[in-house]
PDB file of C-alpha atoms in Angstrom:
ATOM      1  CA  UNK A   1     121.787  65.204 153.779  1.00  0.00           C
ATOM      2  CA  UNK A   2     124.131  66.499 151.128  1.00  0.00           C
ATOM      3  CA  UNK A   3     127.679  65.212 151.605  1.00  0.00           C
ATOM      4  CA  UNK A   4     130.207  67.983 152.224  1.00  0.00           C
ATOM      5  CA  UNK A   5     133.295  67.936 150.005  1.00  0.00           C
ATOM      6  CA  UNK A   6     136.597  66.952 151.594  1.00  0.00           C
ATOM      7  CA  UNK A   7     139.505  69.373 151.645  1.00  0.00           C
ATOM      8  CA  UNK A   8     141.195  67.275 148.944  1.00  0.00           C
ATOM      9  CA  UNK A   9     138.099  67.449 146.718  1.00  0.00           C
ATOM     10  CA  UNK A  10     137.722  71.171 147.360  1.00  0.00           C
ATOM     11  CA  UNK A  11     141.322  71.866 146.372  1.00  0.00           C
ATOM     12  CA  UNK A  12     140.965  69.714 143.272  1.00  0.00           C
ATOM     13  CA  UNK A  13     137.836  71.562 142.144  1.00  0.00           C
ATOM     14  CA  UNK A  14     139.369  74.940 142.951  1.00  0.00           C
ATOM     15  CA  UNK A  15     142.439  74.173 140.825  1.00  0.00           C
ATOM     16  CA  UNK A  16     140.397  72.885 137.923  1.00  0.00           C
ATOM     17  CA  UNK A  17     138.067  75.845 138.105  1.00  0.00           C
ATOM     18  CA  UNK A  18     140.910  78.326 138.243  1.00  0.00           C
ATOM     19  CA  UNK A  19     142.661  76.944 135.202  1.00  0.00           C
ATOM     20  CA  UNK A  20     139.634  75.932 133.203  1.00  0.00           C
ATOM     21  CA  UNK A  21     141.784  73.692 131.017  1.00  0.00           C
ATOM     22  CA  UNK A  22     143.919  70.606 131.361  1.00  0.00           C
ATOM     23  CA  UNK A  23     147.688  70.679 131.445  1.00  0.00           C
ATOM     24  CA  UNK A  24     147.804  69.033 128.024  1.00  0.00           C
ATOM     25  CA  UNK A  25     145.657  71.796 126.605  1.00  0.00           C
ATOM     26  CA  UNK A  26     148.212  74.294 127.857  1.00  0.00           C
ATOM     27  CA  UNK A  27     150.813  73.018 125.423  1.00  0.00           C
ATOM     28  CA  UNK A  28     153.048  71.240 127.969  1.00  0.00           C
ATOM     29  CA  UNK A  29     153.325  74.336 130.123  1.00  0.00           C
ATOM     30  CA  UNK A  30     152.656  74.416 133.823  1.00  0.00           C
ATOM     31  CA  UNK A  31     150.570  77.576 133.582  1.00  0.00           C
ATOM     32  CA  UNK A  32     149.917  80.543 131.332  1.00  0.00           C
ATOM     33  CA  UNK A  33     152.761  82.566 132.835  1.00  0.00           C
ATOM     34  CA  UNK A  34     155.290  79.837 132.063  1.00  0.00           C
ATOM     35  CA  UNK A  35     153.944  79.582 128.528  1.00  0.00           C
ATOM     36  CA  UNK A  36     154.357  83.320 128.093  1.00  0.00           C
ATOM     37  CA  UNK A  37     157.982  83.039 129.234  1.00  0.00           C
ATOM     38  CA  UNK A  38     158.575  80.010 127.035  1.00  0.00           C
ATOM     39  CA  UNK A  39     159.355  77.847 130.069  1.00  0.00           C
ATOM     40  CA  UNK A  40     157.904  74.333 129.729  1.00  0.00           C
ATOM     41  CA  UNK A  41     157.366  72.134 132.743  1.00  0.00           C
ATOM     42  CA  UNK A  42     160.646  70.540 133.836  1.00  0.00           C
ATOM     43  CA  UNK A  43     160.346  66.750 134.105  1.00  0.00           C
ATOM     44  CA  UNK A  44     163.308  64.973 135.682  1.00  0.00           C
ATOM     45  CA  UNK A  45     162.822  61.211 135.752  1.00  0.00           C
ATOM     46  CA  UNK A  46     164.717  60.175 138.870  1.00  0.00           C
ATOM     47  CA  UNK A  47     164.612  56.424 138.393  1.00  0.00           C
ATOM     48  CA  UNK A  48     165.864  55.001 135.118  1.00  0.00           C
ATOM     49  CA  UNK A  49     168.194  52.086 134.407  1.00  0.00           C
ATOM     50  CA  UNK A  50     170.612  51.954 131.482  1.00  0.00           C
ATOM     51  CA  UNK A  51     172.789  49.082 130.313  1.00  0.00           C
ATOM     52  CA  UNK A  52     174.236  47.528 127.172  1.00  0.00           C
ATOM     53  CA  UNK A  53     174.547  43.737 126.721  1.00  0.00           C
ATOM     54  CA  UNK A  54     176.692  44.278 123.609  1.00  0.00           C
ATOM     55  CA  UNK A  55     179.615  45.464 125.742  1.00  0.00           C
ATOM     56  CA  UNK A  56     182.533  42.985 125.636  1.00  0.00           C
ATOM     57  CA  UNK A  57     182.101  42.224 129.341  1.00  0.00           C
ATOM     58  CA  UNK A  58     178.328  41.845 129.016  1.00  0.00           C
ATOM     59  CA  UNK A  59     175.953  42.719 131.856  1.00  0.00           C
ATOM     60  CA  UNK A  60     174.950  40.965 135.094  1.00  0.00           C
ATOM     61  CA  UNK A  61     171.323  42.101 134.722  1.00  0.00           C
ATOM     62  CA  UNK A  62     168.921  41.588 133.026  1.00  0.00           C
ATOM     63  CA  UNK A  63     169.501  37.999 131.996  1.00  0.00           C
ATOM     64  CA  UNK A  64     169.436  36.670 128.468  1.00  0.00           C
ATOM     65  CA  UNK A  65     165.928  35.740 127.389  1.00  0.00           C
ATOM     66  CA  UNK A  66     164.334  38.601 129.302  1.00  0.00           C
ATOM     67  CA  UNK A  67     162.412  41.161 127.209  1.00  0.00           C
ATOM     68  CA  UNK A  68     164.576  43.717 129.010  1.00  0.00           C
ATOM     69  CA  UNK A  69     167.763  42.156 127.640  1.00  0.00           C
ATOM     70  CA  UNK A  70     168.663  44.708 124.993  1.00  0.00           C
ATOM     71  CA  UNK A  71     170.594  47.926 124.693  1.00  0.00           C
ATOM     72  CA  UNK A  72     168.902  50.583 126.850  1.00  0.00           C
ATOM     73  CA  UNK A  73     170.438  54.061 126.747  1.00  0.00           C
ATOM     74  CA  UNK A  74     169.253  57.654 127.310  1.00  0.00           C
ATOM     75  CA  UNK A  75     168.476  58.078 123.617  1.00  0.00           C
ATOM     76  CA  UNK A  76     165.931  55.273 123.872  1.00  0.00           C
ATOM     77  CA  UNK A  77     164.147  57.011 126.748  1.00  0.00           C
ATOM     78  CA  UNK A  78     164.020  60.282 124.827  1.00  0.00           C
ATOM     79  CA  UNK A  79     162.492  58.500 121.827  1.00  0.00           C
ATOM     80  CA  UNK A  80     159.527  57.134 123.791  1.00  0.00           C
ATOM     81  CA  UNK A  81     156.052  58.684 123.613  1.00  0.00           C
ATOM     82  CA  UNK A  82     155.546  60.752 126.780  1.00  0.00           C
ATOM     83  CA  UNK A  83     152.553  62.329 128.471  1.00  0.00           C
ATOM     84  CA  UNK A  84     154.998  65.123 129.400  1.00  0.00           C
ATOM     85  CA  UNK A  85     158.363  65.494 127.729  1.00  0.00           C
ATOM     86  CA  UNK A  86     161.172  64.253 129.966  1.00  0.00           C
ATOM     87  CA  UNK A  87     163.842  66.946 130.170  1.00  0.00           C
ATOM     88  CA  UNK A  88     166.455  65.052 132.182  1.00  0.00           C
ATOM     89  CA  UNK A  89     167.115  61.917 134.182  1.00  0.00           C
ATOM     90  CA  UNK A  90     168.874  60.654 137.279  1.00  0.00           C
ATOM     91  CA  UNK A  91     170.166  57.155 136.489  1.00  0.00           C
ATOM     92  CA  UNK A  92     169.950  54.499 139.202  1.00  0.00           C
ATOM     93  CA  UNK A  93     172.437  51.631 139.225  1.00  0.00           C
ATOM     94  CA  UNK A  94     171.519  48.276 137.728  1.00  0.00           C
ATOM     95  CA  UNK A  95     174.759  46.410 138.392  1.00  0.00           C
ATOM     96  CA  UNK A  96     176.855  45.414 141.401  1.00  0.00           C
ATOM     97  CA  UNK A  97     180.090  45.644 139.389  1.00  0.00           C
ATOM     98  CA  UNK A  98     182.329  48.459 140.544  1.00  0.00           C
ATOM     99  CA  UNK A  99     183.400  49.611 137.098  1.00  0.00           C
ATOM    100  CA  UNK A 100     179.816  49.875 135.923  1.00  0.00           C
ATOM    101  CA  UNK A 101     179.651  53.022 138.056  1.00  0.00           C
ATOM    102  CA  UNK A 102     182.322  54.453 135.779  1.00  0.00           C
ATOM    103  CA  UNK A 103     180.500  53.216 132.689  1.00  0.00           C
ATOM    104  CA  UNK A 104     177.410  55.169 133.751  1.00  0.00           C
ATOM    105  CA  UNK A 105     179.501  58.253 134.448  1.00  0.00           C
ATOM    106  CA  UNK A 106     181.069  57.984 131.004  1.00  0.00           C
ATOM    107  CA  UNK A 107     177.591  57.888 129.452  1.00  0.00           C
ATOM    108  CA  UNK A 108     176.564  60.874 131.531  1.00  0.00           C
ATOM    109  CA  UNK A 109     179.610  62.935 130.615  1.00  0.00           C
ATOM    110  CA  UNK A 110     178.697  62.645 126.941  1.00  0.00           C
ATOM    111  CA  UNK A 111     174.975  63.342 127.354  1.00  0.00           C
ATOM    112  CA  UNK A 112     173.677  66.503 129.110  1.00  0.00           C
ATOM    113  CA  UNK A 113     170.254  64.841 129.386  1.00  0.00           C
ATOM    114  CA  UNK A 114     171.729  62.906 132.341  1.00  0.00           C
ATOM    115  CA  UNK A 115     171.788  65.145 135.419  1.00  0.00           C
ATOM    116  CA  UNK A 116     172.985  62.627 137.989  1.00  0.00           C
ATOM    117  CA  UNK A 117     174.021  59.065 138.801  1.00  0.00           C
ATOM    118  CA  UNK A 118     173.002  56.945 141.794  1.00  0.00           C
ATOM    119  CA  UNK A 119     175.718  54.320 141.900  1.00  0.00           C
ATOM    120  CA  UNK A 120     176.337  50.947 143.497  1.00  0.00           C
ATOM    121  CA  UNK A 121     178.831  50.851 146.359  1.00  0.00           C
ATOM    122  CA  UNK A 122     178.544  48.727 149.483  1.00  0.00           C
ATOM    123  CA  UNK A 123     178.831  50.431 152.878  1.00  0.00           C
ATOM    124  CA  UNK A 124     180.594  48.303 155.457  1.00  0.00           C
ATOM    125  CA  UNK A 125     183.373  47.141 153.143  1.00  0.00           C
ATOM    126  CA  UNK A 126     186.916  48.351 153.782  1.00  0.00           C
ATOM    127  CA  UNK A 127     187.224  49.692 150.230  1.00  0.00           C
ATOM    128  CA  UNK A 128     184.104  51.845 150.550  1.00  0.00           C
ATOM    129  CA  UNK A 129     185.788  55.110 151.537  1.00  0.00           C
ATOM    130  CA  UNK A 130     188.228  54.925 148.655  1.00  0.00           C
ATOM    131  CA  UNK A 131     185.468  54.208 146.171  1.00  0.00           C
ATOM    132  CA  UNK A 132     183.435  57.154 147.457  1.00  0.00           C
ATOM    133  CA  UNK A 133     186.413  59.466 147.097  1.00  0.00           C
ATOM    134  CA  UNK A 134     187.048  58.192 143.586  1.00  0.00           C
ATOM    135  CA  UNK A 135     183.564  58.489 142.171  1.00  0.00           C
ATOM    136  CA  UNK A 136     182.538  61.650 144.011  1.00  0.00           C
ATOM    137  CA  UNK A 137     185.220  63.507 142.075  1.00  0.00           C
ATOM    138  CA  UNK A 138     182.590  63.605 139.345  1.00  0.00           C
ATOM    139  CA  UNK A 139     179.905  66.163 140.071  1.00  0.00           C
ATOM    140  CA  UNK A 140     177.437  63.810 138.375  1.00  0.00           C
ATOM    141  CA  UNK A 141     177.887  61.101 141.018  1.00  0.00           C
ATOM    142  CA  UNK A 142     175.072  62.058 143.367  1.00  0.00           C
ATOM    143  CA  UNK A 143     174.729  59.092 145.712  1.00  0.00           C
ATOM    144  CA  UNK A 144     174.342  55.343 146.028  1.00  0.00           C
ATOM    145  CA  UNK A 145     171.535  52.817 146.343  1.00  0.00           C
ATOM    146  CA  UNK A 146     171.441  50.061 148.956  1.00  0.00           C
ATOM    147  CA  UNK A 147     168.945  47.445 150.071  1.00  0.00           C
ATOM    148  CA  UNK A 148     166.857  47.385 153.212  1.00  0.00           C
ATOM    149  CA  UNK A 149     168.771  44.440 154.678  1.00  0.00           C
ATOM    150  CA  UNK A 150     172.116  46.225 154.513  1.00  0.00           C
ATOM    151  CA  UNK A 151     170.699  49.244 156.342  1.00  0.00           C
ATOM    152  CA  UNK A 152     169.165  47.015 159.009  1.00  0.00           C
ATOM    153  CA  UNK A 153     172.473  45.203 159.521  1.00  0.00           C
ATOM    154  CA  UNK A 154     174.520  48.366 159.897  1.00  0.00           C
ATOM    155  CA  UNK A 155     171.962  49.847 162.274  1.00  0.00           C
ATOM    156  CA  UNK A 156     172.038  46.715 164.414  1.00  0.00           C
ATOM    157  CA  UNK A 157     175.846  46.734 164.550  1.00  0.00           C
ATOM    158  CA  UNK A 158     175.883  50.499 165.100  1.00  0.00           C
ATOM    159  CA  UNK A 159     178.266  50.821 162.170  1.00  0.00           C
ATOM    160  CA  UNK A 160     177.151  54.020 160.472  1.00  0.00           C
ATOM    161  CA  UNK A 161     180.544  55.464 159.563  1.00  0.00           C
ATOM    162  CA  UNK A 162     180.109  54.848 155.840  1.00  0.00           C
ATOM    163  CA  UNK A 163     176.699  56.507 155.800  1.00  0.00           C
ATOM    164  CA  UNK A 164     178.284  59.479 157.550  1.00  0.00           C
ATOM    165  CA  UNK A 165     180.920  59.508 154.816  1.00  0.00           C
ATOM    166  CA  UNK A 166     178.183  59.951 152.208  1.00  0.00           C
ATOM    167  CA  UNK A 167     176.929  62.899 154.195  1.00  0.00           C
ATOM    168  CA  UNK A 168     180.418  64.411 154.350  1.00  0.00           C
ATOM    169  CA  UNK A 169     180.673  64.194 150.549  1.00  0.00           C
ATOM    170  CA  UNK A 170     177.213  65.753 150.130  1.00  0.00           C
ATOM    171  CA  UNK A 171     175.866  62.527 148.603  1.00  0.00           C
ATOM    172  CA  UNK A 172     172.427  61.033 149.098  1.00  0.00           C
ATOM    173  CA  UNK A 173     171.270  57.494 149.859  1.00  0.00           C
ATOM    174  CA  UNK A 174     168.571  55.637 147.911  1.00  0.00           C
ATOM    175  CA  UNK A 175     167.061  52.684 149.786  1.00  0.00           C
ATOM    176  CA  UNK A 176     165.142  49.851 148.143  1.00  0.00           C
ATOM    177  CA  UNK A 177     163.175  47.154 149.924  1.00  0.00           C
ATOM    178  CA  UNK A 178     159.737  45.928 150.909  1.00  0.00           C
ATOM    179  CA  UNK A 179     156.761  47.583 152.607  1.00  0.00           C
ATOM    180  CA  UNK A 180     158.566  47.698 155.982  1.00  0.00           C
ATOM    181  CA  UNK A 181     161.581  49.453 154.467  1.00  0.00           C
ATOM    182  CA  UNK A 182     160.353  53.022 155.039  1.00  0.00           C
ATOM    183  CA  UNK A 183     160.315  52.379 158.797  1.00  0.00           C
ATOM    184  CA  UNK A 184     163.948  51.236 158.611  1.00  0.00           C
ATOM    185  CA  UNK A 185     164.739  54.425 156.713  1.00  0.00           C
ATOM    186  CA  UNK A 186     163.099  56.358 159.530  1.00  0.00           C
ATOM    187  CA  UNK A 187     165.455  54.764 162.056  1.00  0.00           C
ATOM    188  CA  UNK A 188     168.487  55.693 159.967  1.00  0.00           C
ATOM    189  CA  UNK A 189     167.209  59.214 159.377  1.00  0.00           C
ATOM    190  CA  UNK A 190     166.841  59.711 163.112  1.00  0.00           C
ATOM    191  CA  UNK A 191     170.474  58.760 163.637  1.00  0.00           C
ATOM    192  CA  UNK A 192     171.750  60.830 160.692  1.00  0.00           C
ATOM    193  CA  UNK A 193     169.460  63.839 160.270  1.00  0.00           C
ATOM    194  CA  UNK A 194     171.791  65.529 157.770  1.00  0.00           C
ATOM    195  CA  UNK A 195     171.910  62.580 155.351  1.00  0.00           C
ATOM    196  CA  UNK A 196     169.459  62.949 152.478  1.00  0.00           C
ATOM    197  CA  UNK A 197     167.611  59.638 152.018  1.00  0.00           C
ATOM    198  CA  UNK A 198     165.195  58.623 149.256  1.00  0.00           C
ATOM    199  CA  UNK A 199     162.633  55.847 149.742  1.00  0.00           C
ATOM    200  CA  UNK A 200     162.412  53.896 146.470  1.00  0.00           C
ATOM    201  CA  UNK A 201     159.130  52.839 144.850  1.00  0.00           C
ATOM    202  CA  UNK A 202     156.932  53.974 147.804  1.00  0.00           C
ATOM    203  CA  UNK A 203     158.156  50.867 149.611  1.00  0.00           C
ATOM    204  CA  UNK A 204     157.189  48.376 146.890  1.00  0.00           C
ATOM    205  CA  UNK A 205     153.733  47.890 148.340  1.00  0.00           C
ATOM    206  CA  UNK A 206     151.301  45.709 146.429  1.00  0.00           C
ATOM    207  CA  UNK A 207     148.680  48.016 144.909  1.00  0.00           C
ATOM    208  CA  UNK A 208     145.221  46.514 144.511  1.00  0.00           C
ATOM    209  CA  UNK A 209     141.561  47.344 145.060  1.00  0.00           C
ATOM    210  CA  UNK A 210     141.859  46.792 148.810  1.00  0.00           C
ATOM    211  CA  UNK A 211     142.623  49.626 151.236  1.00  0.00           C
ATOM    212  CA  UNK A 212     146.341  50.280 151.695  1.00  0.00           C
ATOM    213  CA  UNK A 213     147.892  47.958 154.318  1.00  0.00           C
ATOM    214  CA  UNK A 214     148.019  49.624 157.722  1.00  0.00           C
ATOM    215  CA  UNK A 215     151.575  48.428 158.440  1.00  0.00           C
ATOM    216  CA  UNK A 216     152.841  49.924 155.190  1.00  0.00           C
ATOM    217  CA  UNK A 217     151.060  53.229 155.829  1.00  0.00           C
ATOM    218  CA  UNK A 218     152.556  53.341 159.315  1.00  0.00           C
ATOM    219  CA  UNK A 219     156.038  52.697 157.884  1.00  0.00           C
ATOM    220  CA  UNK A 220     155.571  55.494 155.339  1.00  0.00           C
ATOM    221  CA  UNK A 221     154.549  57.878 158.112  1.00  0.00           C
ATOM    222  CA  UNK A 222     157.546  56.829 160.214  1.00  0.00           C
ATOM    223  CA  UNK A 223     159.973  57.770 157.456  1.00  0.00           C
ATOM    224  CA  UNK A 224     158.129  60.941 156.513  1.00  0.00           C
ATOM    225  CA  UNK A 225     158.477  62.207 160.071  1.00  0.00           C
ATOM    226  CA  UNK A 226     162.088  63.083 159.252  1.00  0.00           C
ATOM    227  CA  UNK A 227     162.685  66.117 157.066  1.00  0.00           C
ATOM    228  CA  UNK A 228     165.760  64.571 155.440  1.00  0.00           C
ATOM    229  CA  UNK A 229     163.701  61.743 153.889  1.00  0.00           C
ATOM    230  CA  UNK A 230     162.112  61.945 150.435  1.00  0.00           C
ATOM    231  CA  UNK A 231     159.856  59.425 148.704  1.00  0.00           C
ATOM    232  CA  UNK A 232     159.978  58.429 145.052  1.00  0.00           C
ATOM    233  CA  UNK A 233     156.571  57.746 143.468  1.00  0.00           C
ATOM    234  CA  UNK A 234     158.062  55.175 141.125  1.00  0.00           C
ATOM    235  CA  UNK A 235     157.258  51.599 140.030  1.00  0.00           C
ATOM    236  CA  UNK A 236     153.562  52.118 140.728  1.00  0.00           C
ATOM    237  CA  UNK A 237     152.456  50.083 137.737  1.00  0.00           C
ATOM    238  CA  UNK A 238     154.681  47.225 138.836  1.00  0.00           C
ATOM    239  CA  UNK A 239     153.069  47.303 142.256  1.00  0.00           C
ATOM    240  CA  UNK A 240     149.690  47.030 140.552  1.00  0.00           C
ATOM    241  CA  UNK A 241     150.594  44.115 138.289  1.00  0.00           C
ATOM    242  CA  UNK A 242     152.064  41.560 140.688  1.00  0.00           C
ATOM    243  CA  UNK A 243     149.973  38.810 139.145  1.00  0.00           C
ATOM    244  CA  UNK A 244     151.357  39.488 135.676  1.00  0.00           C
ATOM    245  CA  UNK A 245     149.715  41.251 132.785  1.00  0.00           C
ATOM    246  CA  UNK A 246     149.197  44.965 132.398  1.00  0.00           C
ATOM    247  CA  UNK A 247     148.471  47.359 135.231  1.00  0.00           C
ATOM    248  CA  UNK A 248     145.293  49.452 135.526  1.00  0.00           C
ATOM    249  CA  UNK A 249     145.619  52.793 133.780  1.00  0.00           C
ATOM    250  CA  UNK A 250     143.164  54.986 135.687  1.00  0.00           C
ATOM    251  CA  UNK A 251     144.546  57.134 138.488  1.00  0.00           C
ATOM    252  CA  UNK A 252     141.595  56.228 140.726  1.00  0.00           C
ATOM    253  CA  UNK A 253     143.043  52.734 141.194  1.00  0.00           C
ATOM    254  CA  UNK A 254     146.263  54.209 142.629  1.00  0.00           C
ATOM    255  CA  UNK A 255     144.780  57.179 144.464  1.00  0.00           C
ATOM    256  CA  UNK A 256     144.371  55.572 147.931  1.00  0.00           C
ATOM    257  CA  UNK A 257     148.064  54.631 147.944  1.00  0.00           C
ATOM    258  CA  UNK A 258     149.224  57.938 146.526  1.00  0.00           C
ATOM    259  CA  UNK A 259     147.118  59.711 149.134  1.00  0.00           C
ATOM    260  CA  UNK A 260     149.042  57.913 151.886  1.00  0.00           C
ATOM    261  CA  UNK A 261     152.455  59.016 150.607  1.00  0.00           C
ATOM    262  CA  UNK A 262     151.270  62.474 149.595  1.00  0.00           C
ATOM    263  CA  UNK A 263     149.653  63.154 152.962  1.00  0.00           C
ATOM    264  CA  UNK A 264     152.765  61.898 154.759  1.00  0.00           C
ATOM    265  CA  UNK A 265     155.480  63.618 152.721  1.00  0.00           C
ATOM    266  CA  UNK A 266     153.530  66.675 151.638  1.00  0.00           C
ATOM    267  CA  UNK A 267     154.192  68.679 148.512  1.00  0.00           C
ATOM    268  CA  UNK A 268     157.896  69.244 149.218  1.00  0.00           C
ATOM    269  CA  UNK A 269     159.335  65.716 149.481  1.00  0.00           C
ATOM    270  CA  UNK A 270     157.567  63.597 146.870  1.00  0.00           C
ATOM    271  CA  UNK A 271     159.615  62.859 143.727  1.00  0.00           C
ATOM    272  CA  UNK A 272     158.888  61.567 140.229  1.00  0.00           C
ATOM    273  CA  UNK A 273     160.538  58.415 138.916  1.00  0.00           C
ATOM    274  CA  UNK A 274     159.471  55.788 136.407  1.00  0.00           C
ATOM    275  CA  UNK A 275     161.665  52.698 136.980  1.00  0.00           C
ATOM    276  CA  UNK A 276     161.933  52.430 133.203  1.00  0.00           C
ATOM    277  CA  UNK A 277     162.557  50.097 131.424  1.00  0.00           C
ATOM    278  CA  UNK A 278     161.435  47.661 134.152  1.00  0.00           C
ATOM    279  CA  UNK A 279     158.091  49.460 134.323  1.00  0.00           C
ATOM    280  CA  UNK A 280     157.303  48.686 130.679  1.00  0.00           C
ATOM    281  CA  UNK A 281     156.376  45.125 131.611  1.00  0.00           C
ATOM    282  CA  UNK A 282     153.335  46.567 133.383  1.00  0.00           C
ATOM    283  CA  UNK A 283     152.620  49.703 131.310  1.00  0.00           C
ATOM    284  CA  UNK A 284     154.208  51.789 128.592  1.00  0.00           C
ATOM    285  CA  UNK A 285     156.079  54.920 129.591  1.00  0.00           C
ATOM    286  CA  UNK A 286     153.337  57.343 128.628  1.00  0.00           C
ATOM    287  CA  UNK A 287     150.735  55.455 130.648  1.00  0.00           C
ATOM    288  CA  UNK A 288     152.759  55.248 133.859  1.00  0.00           C
ATOM    289  CA  UNK A 289     153.618  58.924 133.542  1.00  0.00           C
ATOM    290  CA  UNK A 290     150.008  59.906 132.909  1.00  0.00           C
ATOM    291  CA  UNK A 291     148.901  58.200 136.126  1.00  0.00           C
ATOM    292  CA  UNK A 292     151.056  60.381 138.371  1.00  0.00           C
ATOM    293  CA  UNK A 293     150.458  63.443 136.217  1.00  0.00           C
ATOM    294  CA  UNK A 294     146.701  63.061 136.649  1.00  0.00           C
ATOM    295  CA  UNK A 295     147.185  62.758 140.397  1.00  0.00           C
ATOM    296  CA  UNK A 296     149.582  65.629 140.976  1.00  0.00           C
ATOM    297  CA  UNK A 297     148.144  68.192 138.568  1.00  0.00           C
ATOM    298  CA  UNK A 298     144.987  68.361 140.670  1.00  0.00           C
ATOM    299  CA  UNK A 299     147.069  69.772 143.514  1.00  0.00           C
ATOM    300  CA  UNK A 300     148.099  72.906 141.644  1.00  0.00           C
ATOM    301  CA  UNK A 301     150.831  74.269 139.407  1.00  0.00           C
ATOM    302  CA  UNK A 302     153.454  74.779 142.096  1.00  0.00           C
ATOM    303  CA  UNK A 303     153.027  71.239 143.423  1.00  0.00           C
ATOM    304  CA  UNK A 304     153.401  69.984 139.860  1.00  0.00           C
ATOM    305  CA  UNK A 305     156.742  71.762 139.527  1.00  0.00           C
ATOM    306  CA  UNK A 306     157.915  70.448 142.864  1.00  0.00           C
ATOM    307  CA  UNK A 307     156.992  66.856 142.084  1.00  0.00           C
ATOM    308  CA  UNK A 308     158.600  66.746 138.650  1.00  0.00           C
ATOM    309  CA  UNK A 309     161.830  68.659 139.348  1.00  0.00           C
ATOM    310  CA  UNK A 310     162.181  70.963 142.354  1.00  0.00           C
ATOM    311  CA  UNK A 311     161.977  68.287 145.055  1.00  0.00           C
ATOM    312  CA  UNK A 312     164.448  66.022 143.289  1.00  0.00           C
ATOM    313  CA  UNK A 313     166.859  68.939 143.011  1.00  0.00           C
ATOM    314  CA  UNK A 314     166.806  69.159 146.809  1.00  0.00           C
ATOM    315  CA  UNK A 315     167.167  65.421 147.315  1.00  0.00           C
ATOM    316  CA  UNK A 316     169.824  64.636 144.721  1.00  0.00           C
ATOM    317  CA  UNK A 317     171.342  68.051 144.077  1.00  0.00           C
ATOM    318  CA  UNK A 318     171.355  67.032 140.442  1.00  0.00           C
ATOM    319  CA  UNK A 319     173.493  69.014 138.051  1.00  0.00           C
ATOM    320  CA  UNK A 320     172.180  71.637 135.667  1.00  0.00           C
ATOM    321  CA  UNK A 321     173.915  71.013 132.351  1.00  0.00           C
ATOM    322  CA  UNK A 322     174.422  73.195 129.329  1.00  0.00           C
ATOM    323  CA  UNK A 323     172.532  71.927 126.306  1.00  0.00           C
ATOM    324  CA  UNK A 324     170.113  69.752 128.266  1.00  0.00           C
ATOM    325  CA  UNK A 325     166.984  71.466 126.990  1.00  0.00           C
ATOM    326  CA  UNK A 326     168.049  71.887 123.367  1.00  0.00           C
TER     327      UNK A 326
END
């Protein structure tokens, strides 16, 4: 008996048949109408880290001797070969030092390529409210990132006042952690349905040839059940290279895991991020970008736009800046 195509396969074939050409063949445009208007596909990388070890005070991360220990600034990201030109970035903190939030904001103020900052502040500390008021005076300060353990602790102690403060300042919350982290995010999202929350790195699941772990998939679904939660398809190549060496480059290796997050979050809450320069240990920028591009482009032009820019605009409320696309 001939096997019937799945809905996913049908949609993929329908999209490919309708366009007849690849995205690359369309000259970096999402579709013919955008090309006619001169509007290239917007690509906002929502997970980059920048730092400079030549600063007088140095940096707490990465450590000396690491291949990552070098000056890494927005200009270096722009200079990389890309599968799709990156048109802006949301920087995610890479330092626990308070004044490094200001250092990132200073970089952003001078470079319209930067559309937002996710800083490092610690909820639960008495100084938190003052720090939020200080940094949120900049429209480019769009939220903070915390770890899974901190969220668990504040949930257990029922101390959510600082998370509510983020909500009051229209800031979002990035959460990093392991494969159980998305379930923790789901618990927080249930308590604070107006707080925009972004799951980092699809929960840092190990990506291999085996089927996705059931517990991780369940955690992803638990977080996706809340409309205020978004998921960042970032650090995929790192998840696929846990044993060292380079990650696989074909999208088929990642598809079962991407299917889990895509089916859970849908087309409206999945976000692009690279985790560069950390990701370069597993794959160069162009390769990691091509993997998600190959996955998402099969879902249609509108989904492509949502994944690379529209969804992140909703999650981060990143700032449109004059001169960014010049």
